[in-house]
PDB file of C-alpha atoms in Angstrom:
ATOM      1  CA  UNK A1471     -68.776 -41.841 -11.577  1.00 80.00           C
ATOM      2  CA  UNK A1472     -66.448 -40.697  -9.244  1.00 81.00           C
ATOM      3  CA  UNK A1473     -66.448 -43.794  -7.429  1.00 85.00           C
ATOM      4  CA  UNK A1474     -65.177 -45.920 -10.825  1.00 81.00           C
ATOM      5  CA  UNK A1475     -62.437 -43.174 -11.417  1.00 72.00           C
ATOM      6  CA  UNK A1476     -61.359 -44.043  -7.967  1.00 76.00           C
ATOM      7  CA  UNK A1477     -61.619 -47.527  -8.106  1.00 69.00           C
ATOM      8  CA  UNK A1478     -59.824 -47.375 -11.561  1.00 71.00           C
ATOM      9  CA  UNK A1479     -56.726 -45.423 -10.139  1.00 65.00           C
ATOM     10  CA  UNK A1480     -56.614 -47.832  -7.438  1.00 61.00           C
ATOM     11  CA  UNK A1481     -56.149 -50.952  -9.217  1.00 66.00           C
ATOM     12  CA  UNK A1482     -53.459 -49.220 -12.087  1.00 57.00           C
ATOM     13  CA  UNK A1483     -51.668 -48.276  -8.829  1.00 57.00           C
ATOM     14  CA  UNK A1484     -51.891 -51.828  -7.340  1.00 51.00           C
ATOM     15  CA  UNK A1485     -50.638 -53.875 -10.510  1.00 50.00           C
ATOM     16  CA  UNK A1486     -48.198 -50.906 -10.725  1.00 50.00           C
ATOM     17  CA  UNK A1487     -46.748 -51.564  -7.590  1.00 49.00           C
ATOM     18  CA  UNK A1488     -46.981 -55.828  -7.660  1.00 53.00           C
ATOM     19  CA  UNK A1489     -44.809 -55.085 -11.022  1.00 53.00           C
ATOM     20  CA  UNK A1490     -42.363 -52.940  -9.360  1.00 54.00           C
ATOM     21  CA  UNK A1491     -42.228 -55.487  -6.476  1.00 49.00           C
ATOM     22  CA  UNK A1492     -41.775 -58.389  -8.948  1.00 57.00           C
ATOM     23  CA  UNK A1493     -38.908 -56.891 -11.113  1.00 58.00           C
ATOM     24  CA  UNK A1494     -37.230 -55.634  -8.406  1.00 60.00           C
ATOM     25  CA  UNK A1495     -36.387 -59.358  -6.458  1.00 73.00           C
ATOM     26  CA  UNK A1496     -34.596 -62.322  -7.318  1.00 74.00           C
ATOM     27  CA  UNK A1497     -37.274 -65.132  -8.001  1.00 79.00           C
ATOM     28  CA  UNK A1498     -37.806 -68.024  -5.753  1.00 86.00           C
ATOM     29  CA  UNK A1499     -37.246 -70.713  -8.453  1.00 89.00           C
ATOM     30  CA  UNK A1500     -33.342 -69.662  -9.516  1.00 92.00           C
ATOM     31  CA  UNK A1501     -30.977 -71.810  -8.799  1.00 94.00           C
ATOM     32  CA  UNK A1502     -30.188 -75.397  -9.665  1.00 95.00           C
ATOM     33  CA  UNK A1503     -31.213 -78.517  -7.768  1.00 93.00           C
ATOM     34  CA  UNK A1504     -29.791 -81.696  -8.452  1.00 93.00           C
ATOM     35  CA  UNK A1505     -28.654 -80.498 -12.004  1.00 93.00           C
ATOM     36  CA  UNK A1506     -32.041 -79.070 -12.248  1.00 96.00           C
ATOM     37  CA  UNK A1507     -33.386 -75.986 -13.477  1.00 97.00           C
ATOM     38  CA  UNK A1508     -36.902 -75.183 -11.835  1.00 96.00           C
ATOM     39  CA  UNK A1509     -39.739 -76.147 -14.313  1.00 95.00           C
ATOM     40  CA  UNK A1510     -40.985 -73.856 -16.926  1.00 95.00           C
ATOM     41  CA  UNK A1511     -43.726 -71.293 -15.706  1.00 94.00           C
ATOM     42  CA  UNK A1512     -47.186 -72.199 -18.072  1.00 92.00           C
ATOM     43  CA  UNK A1513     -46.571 -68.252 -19.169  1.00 92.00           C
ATOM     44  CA  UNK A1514     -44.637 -68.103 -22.558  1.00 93.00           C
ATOM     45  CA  UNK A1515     -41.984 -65.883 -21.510  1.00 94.00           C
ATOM     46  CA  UNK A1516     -38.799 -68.566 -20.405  1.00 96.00           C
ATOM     47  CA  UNK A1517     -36.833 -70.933 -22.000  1.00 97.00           C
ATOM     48  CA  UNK A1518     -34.641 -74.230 -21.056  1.00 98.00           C
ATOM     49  CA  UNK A1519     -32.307 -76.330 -22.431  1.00 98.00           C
ATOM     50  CA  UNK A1520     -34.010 -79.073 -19.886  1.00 97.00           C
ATOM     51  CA  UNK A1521     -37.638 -78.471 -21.248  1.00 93.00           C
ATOM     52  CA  UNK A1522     -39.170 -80.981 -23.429  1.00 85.00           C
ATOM     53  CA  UNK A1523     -42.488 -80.281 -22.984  1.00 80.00           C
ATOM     54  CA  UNK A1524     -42.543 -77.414 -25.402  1.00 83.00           C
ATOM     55  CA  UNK A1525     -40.697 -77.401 -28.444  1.00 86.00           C
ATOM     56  CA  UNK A1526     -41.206 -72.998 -29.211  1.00 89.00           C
ATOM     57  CA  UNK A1527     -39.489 -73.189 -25.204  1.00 94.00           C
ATOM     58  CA  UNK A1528     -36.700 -75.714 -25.850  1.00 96.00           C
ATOM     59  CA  UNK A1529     -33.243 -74.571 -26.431  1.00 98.00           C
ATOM     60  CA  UNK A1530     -30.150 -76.584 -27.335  1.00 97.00           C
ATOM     61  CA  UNK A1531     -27.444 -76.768 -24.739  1.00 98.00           C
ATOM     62  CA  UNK A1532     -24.007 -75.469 -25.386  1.00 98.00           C
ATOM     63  CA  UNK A1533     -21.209 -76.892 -25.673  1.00 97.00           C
ATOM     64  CA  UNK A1534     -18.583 -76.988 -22.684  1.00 97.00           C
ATOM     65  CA  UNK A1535     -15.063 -76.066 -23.917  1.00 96.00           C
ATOM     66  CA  UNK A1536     -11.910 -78.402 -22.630  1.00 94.00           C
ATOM     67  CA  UNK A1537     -11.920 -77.303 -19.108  1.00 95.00           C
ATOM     68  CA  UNK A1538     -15.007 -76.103 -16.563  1.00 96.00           C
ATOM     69  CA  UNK A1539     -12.678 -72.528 -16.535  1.00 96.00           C
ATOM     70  CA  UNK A1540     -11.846 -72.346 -19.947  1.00 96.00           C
ATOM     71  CA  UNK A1541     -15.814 -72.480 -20.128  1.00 97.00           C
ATOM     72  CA  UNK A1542     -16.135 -70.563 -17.351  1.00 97.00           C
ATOM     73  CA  UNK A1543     -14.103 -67.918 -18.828  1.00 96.00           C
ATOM     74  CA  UNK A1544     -16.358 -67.863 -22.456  1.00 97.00           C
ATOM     75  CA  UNK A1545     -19.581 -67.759 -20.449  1.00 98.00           C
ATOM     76  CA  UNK A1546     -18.214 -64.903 -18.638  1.00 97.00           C
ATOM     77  CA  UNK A1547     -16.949 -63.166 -21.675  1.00 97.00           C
ATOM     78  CA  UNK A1548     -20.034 -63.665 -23.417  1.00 98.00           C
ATOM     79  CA  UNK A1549     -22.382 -61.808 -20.726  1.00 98.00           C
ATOM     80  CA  UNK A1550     -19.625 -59.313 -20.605  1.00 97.00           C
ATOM     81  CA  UNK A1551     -20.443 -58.827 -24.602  1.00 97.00           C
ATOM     82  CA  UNK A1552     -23.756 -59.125 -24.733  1.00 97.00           C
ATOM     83  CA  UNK A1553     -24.170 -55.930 -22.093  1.00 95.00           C
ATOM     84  CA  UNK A1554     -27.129 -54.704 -20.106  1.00 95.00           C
ATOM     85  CA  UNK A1555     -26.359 -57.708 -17.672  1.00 97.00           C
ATOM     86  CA  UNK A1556     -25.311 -57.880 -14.190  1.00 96.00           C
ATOM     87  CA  UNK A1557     -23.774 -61.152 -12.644  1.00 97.00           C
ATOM     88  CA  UNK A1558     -25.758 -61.935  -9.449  1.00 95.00           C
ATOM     89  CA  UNK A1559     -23.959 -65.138  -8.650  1.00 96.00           C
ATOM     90  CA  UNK A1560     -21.250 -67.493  -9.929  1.00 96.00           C
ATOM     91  CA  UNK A1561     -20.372 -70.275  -8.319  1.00 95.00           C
ATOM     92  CA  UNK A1562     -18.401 -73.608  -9.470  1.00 94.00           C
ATOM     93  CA  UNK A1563     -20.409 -74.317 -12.775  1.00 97.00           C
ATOM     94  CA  UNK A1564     -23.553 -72.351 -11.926  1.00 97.00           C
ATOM     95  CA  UNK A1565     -24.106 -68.944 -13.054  1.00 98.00           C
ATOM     96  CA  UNK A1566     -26.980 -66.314 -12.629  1.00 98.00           C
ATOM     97  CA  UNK A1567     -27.432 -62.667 -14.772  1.00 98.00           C
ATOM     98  CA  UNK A1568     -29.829 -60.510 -14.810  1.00 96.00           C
ATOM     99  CA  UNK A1569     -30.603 -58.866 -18.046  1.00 96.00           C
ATOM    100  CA  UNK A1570     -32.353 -55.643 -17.940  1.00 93.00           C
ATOM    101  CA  UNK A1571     -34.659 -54.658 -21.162  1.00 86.00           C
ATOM    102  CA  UNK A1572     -33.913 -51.510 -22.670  1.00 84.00           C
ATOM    103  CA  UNK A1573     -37.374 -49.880 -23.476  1.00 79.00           C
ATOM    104  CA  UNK A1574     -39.217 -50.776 -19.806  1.00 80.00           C
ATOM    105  CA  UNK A1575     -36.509 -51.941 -17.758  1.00 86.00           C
ATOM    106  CA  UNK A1576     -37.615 -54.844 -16.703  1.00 88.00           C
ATOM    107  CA  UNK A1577     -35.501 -57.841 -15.266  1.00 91.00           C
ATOM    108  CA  UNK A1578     -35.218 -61.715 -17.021  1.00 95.00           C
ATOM    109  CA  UNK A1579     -32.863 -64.066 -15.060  1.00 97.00           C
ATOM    110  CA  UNK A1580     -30.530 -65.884 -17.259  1.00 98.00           C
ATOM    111  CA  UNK A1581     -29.047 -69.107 -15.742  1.00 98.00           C
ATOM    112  CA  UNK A1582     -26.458 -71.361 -16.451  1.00 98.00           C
ATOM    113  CA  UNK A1583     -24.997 -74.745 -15.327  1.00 98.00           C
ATOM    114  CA  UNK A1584     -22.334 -76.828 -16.849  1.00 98.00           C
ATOM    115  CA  UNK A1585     -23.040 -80.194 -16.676  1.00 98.00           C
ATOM    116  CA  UNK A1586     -19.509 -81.901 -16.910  1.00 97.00           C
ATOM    117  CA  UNK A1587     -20.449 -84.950 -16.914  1.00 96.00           C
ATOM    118  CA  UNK A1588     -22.444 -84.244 -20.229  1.00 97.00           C
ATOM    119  CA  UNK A1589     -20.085 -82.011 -21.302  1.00 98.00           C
ATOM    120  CA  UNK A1590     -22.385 -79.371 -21.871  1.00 98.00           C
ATOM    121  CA  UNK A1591     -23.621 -75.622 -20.484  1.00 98.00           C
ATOM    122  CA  UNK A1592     -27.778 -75.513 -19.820  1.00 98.00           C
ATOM    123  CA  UNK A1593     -29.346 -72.628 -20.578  1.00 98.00           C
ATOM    124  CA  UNK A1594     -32.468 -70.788 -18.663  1.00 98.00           C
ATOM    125  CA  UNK A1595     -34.011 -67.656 -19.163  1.00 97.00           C
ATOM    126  CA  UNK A1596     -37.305 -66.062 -17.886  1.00 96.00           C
ATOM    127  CA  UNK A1597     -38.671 -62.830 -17.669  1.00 93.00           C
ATOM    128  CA  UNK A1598     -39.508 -61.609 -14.286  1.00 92.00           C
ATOM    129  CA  UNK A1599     -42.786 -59.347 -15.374  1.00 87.00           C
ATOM    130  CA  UNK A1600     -45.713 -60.293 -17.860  1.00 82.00           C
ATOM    131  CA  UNK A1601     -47.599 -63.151 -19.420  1.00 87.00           C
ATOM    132  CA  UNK A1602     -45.654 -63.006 -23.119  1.00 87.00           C
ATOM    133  CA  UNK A1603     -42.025 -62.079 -23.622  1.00 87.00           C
ATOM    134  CA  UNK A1604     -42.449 -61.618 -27.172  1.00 88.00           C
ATOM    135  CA  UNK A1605     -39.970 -64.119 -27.938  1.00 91.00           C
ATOM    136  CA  UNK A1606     -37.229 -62.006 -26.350  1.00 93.00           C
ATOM    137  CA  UNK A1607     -35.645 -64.470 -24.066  1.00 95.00           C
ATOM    138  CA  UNK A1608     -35.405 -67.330 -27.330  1.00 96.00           C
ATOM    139  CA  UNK A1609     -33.837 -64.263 -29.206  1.00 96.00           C
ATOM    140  CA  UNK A1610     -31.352 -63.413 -26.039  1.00 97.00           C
ATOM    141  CA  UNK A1611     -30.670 -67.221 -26.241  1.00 98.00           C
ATOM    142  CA  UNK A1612     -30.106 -67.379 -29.938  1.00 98.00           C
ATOM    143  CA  UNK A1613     -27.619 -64.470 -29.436  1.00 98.00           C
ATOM    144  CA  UNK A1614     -25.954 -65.847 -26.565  1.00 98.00           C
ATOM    145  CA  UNK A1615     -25.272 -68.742 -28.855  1.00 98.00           C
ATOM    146  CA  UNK A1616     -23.516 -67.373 -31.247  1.00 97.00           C
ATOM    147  CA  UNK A1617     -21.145 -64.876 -29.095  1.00 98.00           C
ATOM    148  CA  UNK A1618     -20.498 -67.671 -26.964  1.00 98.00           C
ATOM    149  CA  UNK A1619     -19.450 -70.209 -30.015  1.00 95.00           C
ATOM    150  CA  UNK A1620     -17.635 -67.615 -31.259  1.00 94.00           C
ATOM    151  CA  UNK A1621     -15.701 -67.155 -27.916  1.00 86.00           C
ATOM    152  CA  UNK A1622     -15.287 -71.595 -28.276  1.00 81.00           C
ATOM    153  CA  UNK A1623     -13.752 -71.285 -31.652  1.00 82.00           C
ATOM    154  CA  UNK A1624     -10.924 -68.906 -30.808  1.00 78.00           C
ATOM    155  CA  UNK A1625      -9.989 -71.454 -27.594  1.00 69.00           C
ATOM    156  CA  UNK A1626      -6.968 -72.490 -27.839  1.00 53.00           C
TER     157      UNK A1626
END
């Protein structure tokens, strides 16, 4: 019996610690290649704007305002409102936040790219830790949205 126990505490201490190792670093897949985001994980807990494959994963992308810094500017001002967010990177028309959830802390990436050509922002956002997000990172998305449209319709 006392073998189990030990066995037991071993492996809650070992997923414990892969957790705290995977919230704690900046993914391998962030960034944007050739106007790219990196694929979807088969886990339910990301969304795109570039997915097709899954319609419950698919986001709309925003619009981009007049000007990559006038956009810019409302992306910024929108992470800025939304809070519990830290910009990692931002650079020419990509950006990359880390949210932090309030309950566990854990860390989802948030990415953006304007796309002038299409004159539109994509939109990417995966949690870091677990199989299911819950539908937290469509909900972040959804509230992105709005602040961010909001910040669009006072341009000008």
């Amino acid at each position: 019996m006392a073998i189990i126990a030990i066995l037991l505490v071993a492996l809650v201490v070992g997923v414990t610690a892969k957790m705290i190792w995977q919230n704690s670093r900046v993914p391998d897949y962030v960034g944007v290649q050739d106007g790219q985001f990196a694929p979807l994980p088969k886990s339910p807990n990301a969304v795109s704007s570039q997915t097709q494959e899954t319609a419950s994963r698919h986001v709309d992308p925003l619009p981009m305002l007049a000007t990559l810094e006038a956009t810019q500017a409302a992306l910024a001002d929108t992470l800025q409102e939304m809070g519990r967010n830290k910009v990692r990177k931002a650079e020419g028309p990509y950006m990359h936040a880390v949210f932090t959830t309030e309950q566990m802390g854990y860390n989802d990436d948030v990415e953006l790219w304007i796309d002038e050509q299409a004159g539109v922002v994509h939109y990417r956002s995966q949690s870091r830790v677990g199989y299911s997000d819950r539908g937290l990172n469509k909900t972040r998305y959804d509230r992105f949205s709005s602040i961010y449209k909001g910040f669009a319709n006072t341009e000008g």
